[in-house]
CSV table of C-alpha atoms in Angstrom, one decimal:
chain,number,residue,atom,x,y,z
O,920,MET,CA,1.8,-19.3,0.1
O,921,SER,CA,4.0,-19.1,-3.0
O,922,ASP,CA,5.3,-15.9,-4.5
O,923,ALA,CA,3.0,-16.3,-7.5
O,924,PHE,CA,0.1,-13.9,-7.6
O,925,LEU,CA,-2.7,-15.6,-9.5
O,926,PRO,CA,-6.4,-15.8,-8.7
O,927,GLY,CA,-7.3,-18.8,-6.7
O,928,ASN,CA,-4.3,-18.6,-4.3
O,929,GLY,CA,-6.4,-17.6,-1.3
O,930,PHE,CA,-6.9,-13.9,-2.0
O,931,ASP,CA,-10.3,-14.6,-3.6
O,932,THR,CA,-12.1,-15.6,-0.3
O,933,TYR,CA,-13.8,-12.2,0.2
O,934,GLU,CA,-17.5,-12.2,-0.6
O,935,THR,CA,-19.2,-8.8,-1.1
O,936,GLN,CA,-16.8,-6.3,0.3
O,937,ASP,CA,-14.3,-4.2,-1.7
O,938,LYS,CA,-10.8,-5.5,-1.6
O,939,VAL,CA,-7.6,-3.6,-1.2
O,940,LEU,CA,-4.0,-4.7,-1.7
O,941,VAL,CA,-1.7,-3.0,0.9
O,942,SER,CA,1.9,-2.4,0.2
O,943,MET,CA,3.6,-3.9,3.2
O,944,ASP,CA,7.0,-2.9,4.6
O,945,GLY,CA,6.8,-4.2,8.1
O,946,SER,CA,6.4,-0.8,9.7
O,947,VAL,CA,4.0,0.2,12.4
O,948,ASP,CA,2.4,2.6,9.9
O,949,CYS,CA,1.6,-0.3,7.5
O,950,GLY,CA,0.0,-2.2,10.4
O,951,VAL,CA,-2.2,0.8,11.2
O,952,VAL,CA,-3.1,1.1,7.5
O,953,VAL,CA,-4.3,-2.5,7.5
O,954,ARG,CA,-6.4,-2.1,10.7
O,955,ILE,CA,-7.9,1.2,9.5
O,956,LEU,CA,-9.0,-0.4,6.2
O,957,GLN,CA,-10.4,-3.5,8.0
O,958,GLN,CA,-12.4,-1.2,10.2
O,959,GLN,CA,-13.7,0.5,7.1
O,960,GLY,CA,-15.0,-2.8,5.9
O,961,PHE,CA,-12.4,-3.7,3.3
O,962,GLY,CA,-11.1,-7.1,2.6
O,963,VAL,CA,-7.3,-6.6,3.1
O,964,ALA,CA,-4.4,-8.5,1.5
O,965,GLY,CA,-0.8,-7.6,1.7
O,966,ALA,CA,2.0,-7.4,-0.9
O,967,VAL,CA,5.7,-6.8,-0.4
O,968,VAL,CA,7.2,-5.2,-3.4
O,969,GLN,CA,10.9,-6.3,-3.7
O,970,LEU,CA,12.7,-3.9,-6.0
O,971,ALA,CA,16.2,-5.2,-5.5
O,972,ALA,CA,17.7,-8.6,-5.1
O,973,ASP,CA,19.4,-7.6,-1.8
O,974,GLN,CA,16.0,-6.9,-0.2
O,975,SER,CA,15.1,-10.6,0.4
O,976,ALA,CA,15.6,-10.4,4.2
O,977,TRP,CA,13.6,-7.2,4.4
O,978,ALA,CA,10.8,-8.7,2.2
O,979,ALA,CA,10.6,-11.8,4.5
O,980,ALA,CA,10.4,-9.6,7.6
O,981,ALA,CA,7.6,-7.5,6.0
O,982,ARG,CA,5.7,-10.6,5.0
O,983,GLN,CA,6.0,-12.0,8.5
O,984,ALA,CA,4.6,-8.7,9.8
O,985,ALA,CA,1.6,-9.0,7.5
O,986,GLU,CA,1.0,-12.6,8.7
O,987,ALA,CA,1.2,-11.3,12.3
O,988,LEU,CA,-1.7,-9.0,11.4
O,989,GLY,CA,-3.6,-12.0,10.2
O,990,ILE,CA,-3.6,-11.1,6.5
O,991,GLU,CA,-2.3,-13.1,3.6
O,992,CYS,CA,0.7,-11.6,1.9
O,993,ILE,CA,2.7,-12.2,-1.3
O,994,VAL,CA,6.1,-11.0,-2.3
O,995,LEU,CA,6.2,-9.4,-5.7
O,996,LYS,CA,9.7,-9.7,-7.1
O,997,ALA,CA,9.8,-6.6,-9.1
O,998,VAL,CA,13.6,-6.2,-9.8
O,999,PRO,CA,13.2,-6.5,-13.6
O,1000,LEU,CA,10.4,-4.0,-13.5
O,1001,ALA,CA,12.4,-1.5,-11.4
O,1002,GLU,CA,15.4,-1.8,-13.7
O,1003,ARG,CA,13.1,-1.0,-16.8
O,1004,MET,CA,11.6,2.1,-15.2
O,1005,VAL,CA,13.2,5.2,-16.6
O,1006,GLN,CA,11.6,7.9,-14.4
O,1007,PRO,CA,14.2,9.5,-12.2
O,1008,ALA,CA,13.8,8.9,-8.5
O,1009,GLU,CA,13.5,12.6,-7.7
O,1010,VAL,CA,10.3,12.6,-9.8
O,1011,LEU,CA,8.6,9.6,-8.3
O,1012,GLY,CA,10.5,9.2,-5.0
O,1013,SER,CA,12.6,6.1,-4.4
O,1014,GLY,CA,11.2,3.7,-6.9
O,1015,ASN,CA,7.5,4.6,-6.4
O,1016,ASP,CA,6.6,4.1,-10.1
O,1017,ALA,CA,7.9,0.5,-10.1
O,1018,ARG,CA,6.3,-0.2,-6.8
O,1019,PHE,CA,2.9,1.1,-7.9
O,1020,ALA,CA,3.2,-0.7,-11.2
O,1021,ALA,CA,3.8,-4.0,-9.4
O,1022,LEU,CA,1.0,-3.4,-7.0
O,1023,LEU,CA,-1.5,-2.5,-9.7
O,1024,THR,CA,-0.5,-5.5,-11.8
O,1025,ALA,CA,-0.9,-7.9,-8.9
O,1026,ALA,CA,-4.2,-6.2,-7.9
O,1027,ASP,CA,-5.5,-6.6,-11.4
O,1028,LYS,CA,-4.5,-10.3,-11.6
O,1029,LEU,CA,-6.2,-10.9,-8.3
O,1030,GLY,CA,-9.4,-9.0,-9.1
O,1031,ILE,CA,-8.7,-6.4,-6.4
O,1032,GLN,CA,-10.0,-2.9,-7.0
O,1033,TYR,CA,-7.8,-0.8,-4.7
O,1034,ILE,CA,-4.2,-0.5,-3.6
O,1035,ALA,CA,-3.0,1.3,-0.4
O,1036,THR,CA,0.2,2.4,1.1
O,1037,GLY,CA,1.4,3.9,4.3
O,1038,HIS,CA,2.3,7.2,2.7
O,1039,HIS,CA,1.3,10.3,4.6
O,1040,ALA,CA,-0.6,12.2,1.9
O,1041,ARG,CA,-4.2,12.3,0.6
O,1042,VAL,CA,-5.9,11.8,-2.7
O,1043,GLU,CA,-8.9,14.0,-3.4
O,1044,LEU,CA,-11.3,13.8,-6.3
O,1045,GLY,CA,-12.3,17.2,-7.7
O,1046,ASN,CA,-15.6,18.3,-9.2
O,1047,ASP,CA,-13.9,18.0,-12.6
O,1048,GLY,CA,-13.2,14.3,-12.0
O,1049,VAL,CA,-9.5,14.8,-11.6
O,1050,HIS,CA,-7.7,13.1,-8.7
O,1051,THR,CA,-5.2,15.3,-6.9
O,1052,VAL,CA,-2.5,14.4,-4.4
O,1053,CYS,CA,-2.9,16.7,-1.4
O,1054,PRO,CA,-0.6,17.2,1.6
O,1055,ALA,CA,-1.1,15.1,4.7
O,1056,VAL,CA,-3.0,16.7,7.7
O,1057,ASP,CA,0.3,16.5,9.6
O,1058,ALA,CA,2.7,18.8,7.6
O,1059,ALA,CA,5.7,17.3,9.4
O,1060,LEU,CA,5.0,13.9,7.9
O,1061,ASP,CA,3.8,15.0,4.5
O,1062,GLU,CA,4.9,12.8,1.6
O,1063,SER,CA,2.6,14.2,-1.1
O,1064,ALA,CA,5.5,15.4,-3.3
O,1065,ALA,CA,6.7,11.8,-3.7
O,1066,LEU,CA,3.3,10.8,-5.2
O,1067,ALA,CA,2.5,13.9,-7.2
O,1068,ALA,CA,3.6,12.5,-10.6
O,1069,LEU,CA,1.4,9.4,-10.3
O,1070,PRO,CA,-1.0,9.0,-13.2
O,1071,GLN,CA,-4.8,9.5,-12.8
O,1072,ASP,CA,-5.5,5.8,-13.2
O,1073,THR,CA,-3.2,5.0,-10.3
O,1074,LEU,CA,-4.6,7.8,-8.1
O,1075,ALA,CA,-8.2,6.7,-8.8
O,1076,ARG,CA,-7.4,3.3,-7.1
O,1077,LEU,CA,-5.0,4.5,-4.4
O,1078,LEU,CA,-6.1,4.7,-0.7
O,1079,LEU,CA,-3.9,6.6,1.7
O,1080,PRO,CA,-5.5,6.3,5.1
O,1081,LEU,CA,-2.6,7.9,7.1
O,1082,GLY,CA,-2.9,11.2,5.3
O,1083,GLU,CA,-5.9,12.1,7.5
O,1084,PHE,CA,-4.0,11.6,10.8
O,1085,THR,CA,-1.3,13.3,12.9
O,1086,ALA,CA,1.8,11.3,14.1
O,1087,THR,CA,0.2,11.2,17.6
O,1088,ASP,CA,-3.0,9.8,16.2
O,1089,VAL,CA,-1.1,7.0,14.4
O,1090,GLN,CA,0.9,6.2,17.5
O,1091,GLU,CA,-2.4,6.0,19.5
O,1092,MET,CA,-4.0,3.8,16.9
O,1093,ALA,CA,-1.0,1.5,16.9
O,1094,GLN,CA,-1.3,1.0,20.6
O,1095,ASP,CA,-5.1,0.5,20.4
O,1096,PHE,CA,-4.7,-2.0,17.5
O,1097,LYS,CA,-1.7,-3.6,19.3
O,1098,VAL,CA,0.4,-3.2,16.1
O,1099,ASN,CA,4.1,-3.7,16.2
O,1100,GLY,CA,6.6,-3.1,13.4
O,1101,THR,CA,9.3,-5.6,12.6
O,1102,VAL,CA,11.5,-3.6,10.2
């Protein structure tokens, strides 16, 4: 599959189920995210967001991990996008705003409603209609601070399945799902 992310490249084969574009990094956690979402009935596709030119080998390994999970995966070369982003890393955590911008752009072009990552955090919708980033169930793994500054339109589309589980739960699911990381 080419690096282009346009409708008609294989991602549009899902019929009636909701679709989700998962940010892939080749880790066991990402593999578990894919399997959880599939069990929940989502049509899952993967995307590797390459934020620097020197990440080519990592991107290829992450894409290979996605293919081992049986999902299609594209590489989003977001180096120019990452260079244009002006938010400091301490606000959005290691390039998250560029990564989320690339994921959302690709999802929009592919007609995919949701995006997902392997972050250990939760997004809750309040009675007032405001989405809030909440800590993960496992406080030792919590990454909610890295996502706290994401805008409402991103949070409304973001799925974070791992935020509901402990590290032990994730390890057990990885074994049950026979998921291995490559990176």
